[in-house]
């Protein structure tokens, strides 16, 4: 078998790409997850050939047999990362190697083959270079990249599939929130949990999202923005949102976030903020935090700020928390100072306007 980490990408150009003027109109107001670039990256895997057939090809529908394994048993994982337009017109990635590593870890948990990290990275680099004209300019705008992999074998037997398809699609995204993130109100789910010990909570798989949607709908039904999950074993400790990690900021200037015990997704934004906070001399704790403590600390003023974080929305202040029989406000309900400081530090590194002491930014061109 050839060394799969150095597959060459075969290139098939789109015969009718979106015209420049139409693309410019789309990029003026891209929203999130609605418009897509001209091309996609595809790599195939089979148990007998390993990773093979790496291609950059026109973005188009994929045909699946109705007995395709993923449609029945949900062997599917994904990643989310962004390419940023630099002031000089070039482009960068932020910690893509961490996404590559996490993708391999997710694959292991779902009994899927691990895509070599170098192959993950070259699929991203090739696609962004091909569709470079689709990286939007402007504050908060980026090209959102969605690598994903699923079991493509036609087989209804229950076992890890022997064939997989890996793809990367790219979607220009505007600022998630225009003019700074407004505070969100969270709903604490009483009935539903996101992940149990020994389960798939630390893997970035579609199934975790499927399991979270009814709780998110419950949050919306209570006029809240997002659901926040408690731990499945004791129903006491704060875990995370459906797709974002959570942080607490205290009156002594320290910050705290739930530890990675296997039921929480190890966010790259989470890890980056922990590092930046430590660099700044902030006391950082990765410790469990119960809903009871949360209520008491918000009431006493010991808790000053709280925020959620992830690649898509970066940092989102949490202003208010509701659940059955309670409703409390954090600080004055608005975005907190330390929340804003950490967000600014991270965004400045991502945007190339601040030094990058940890080597997180990769220049593509
Ligand atoms: C992707 C994701 C996050 C955030 O991870 P980042 O690497 O910071 O984007 C948090 N929680 C869940 C459940 C996720 O799927």
GROMACS .gro file of C-alpha atoms and ligand atoms in nm, residues 78-81 99 102 144 146 194 201 203-205 208-209 240-246 263-272 309-314, ligand 1:
model
   53
   78UNK     CA    1  -1.708   1.607   1.118
   79UNK     CA    2  -1.490   1.908   1.189
   80UNK     CA    3  -1.533   2.285   1.167
   81UNK     CA    4  -1.254   2.537   1.106
   99UNK     CA    5  -0.866   1.977   1.400
  102UNK     CA    6  -0.938   1.563   1.684
  144UNK     CA    7  -1.594   2.809   0.709
  146UNK     CA    8  -1.646   2.150   0.696
  194UNK     CA    9  -2.608   1.525   2.574
  201UNK     CA   10  -1.958   1.307   2.402
  203UNK     CA   11  -1.626   1.274   1.955
  204UNK     CA   12  -1.741   1.530   1.702
  205UNK     CA   13  -2.014   1.313   1.551
  208UNK     CA   14  -2.443   1.398   1.932
  209UNK     CA   15  -2.616   1.680   1.751
  240UNK     CA   16  -2.163   2.239   2.772
  241UNK     CA   17  -2.407   2.374   2.515
  242UNK     CA   18  -2.521   2.176   2.209
  243UNK     CA   19  -2.216   2.294   2.015
  244UNK     CA   20  -2.013   2.526   2.241
  245UNK     CA   21  -1.804   2.494   2.556
  246UNK     CA   22  -1.875   2.711   2.859
  263UNK     CA   23  -1.847   1.368   2.807
  264UNK     CA   24  -1.744   1.712   2.681
  265UNK     CA   25  -1.620   1.799   2.334
  266UNK     CA   26  -1.257   1.916   2.362
  267UNK     CA   27  -1.301   2.252   2.189
  268UNK     CA   28  -1.002   2.414   2.021
  269UNK     CA   29  -1.145   2.755   2.108
  270UNK     CA   30  -1.173   2.637   2.471
  271UNK     CA   31  -0.810   2.524   2.474
  272UNK     CA   32  -0.691   2.843   2.302
  309UNK     CA   33  -1.714   2.946   2.293
  310UNK     CA   34  -1.659   2.760   1.967
  311UNK     CA   35  -1.520   2.813   1.618
  312UNK     CA   36  -1.843   2.933   1.458
  313UNK     CA   37  -1.947   3.206   1.704
  314UNK     CA   38  -1.602   3.246   1.873
  366LIG     C1   39  -1.728   2.169   1.779
  366LIG     C2   40  -1.788   2.172   1.915
  366LIG     C3   41  -1.744   2.261   2.015
  366LIG     C4   42  -1.644   2.371   1.989
  366LIG     O1   43  -1.522   2.324   1.944
  366LIG     P1   44  -1.422   2.424   1.869
  366LIG     O2   45  -1.306   2.339   1.834
  366LIG     O3   46  -1.389   2.531   1.965
  366LIG     O4   47  -1.495   2.476   1.751
  366LIG     C5   48  -1.800   2.251   2.141
  366LIG     N1   49  -1.895   2.159   2.169
  366LIG     C6   50  -1.940   2.073   2.075
  366LIG     C7   51  -2.044   1.974   2.113
  366LIG     C8   52  -1.888   2.077   1.946
  366LIG     O5   53  -1.935   1.990   1.855
   0.00000   0.00000   0.00000
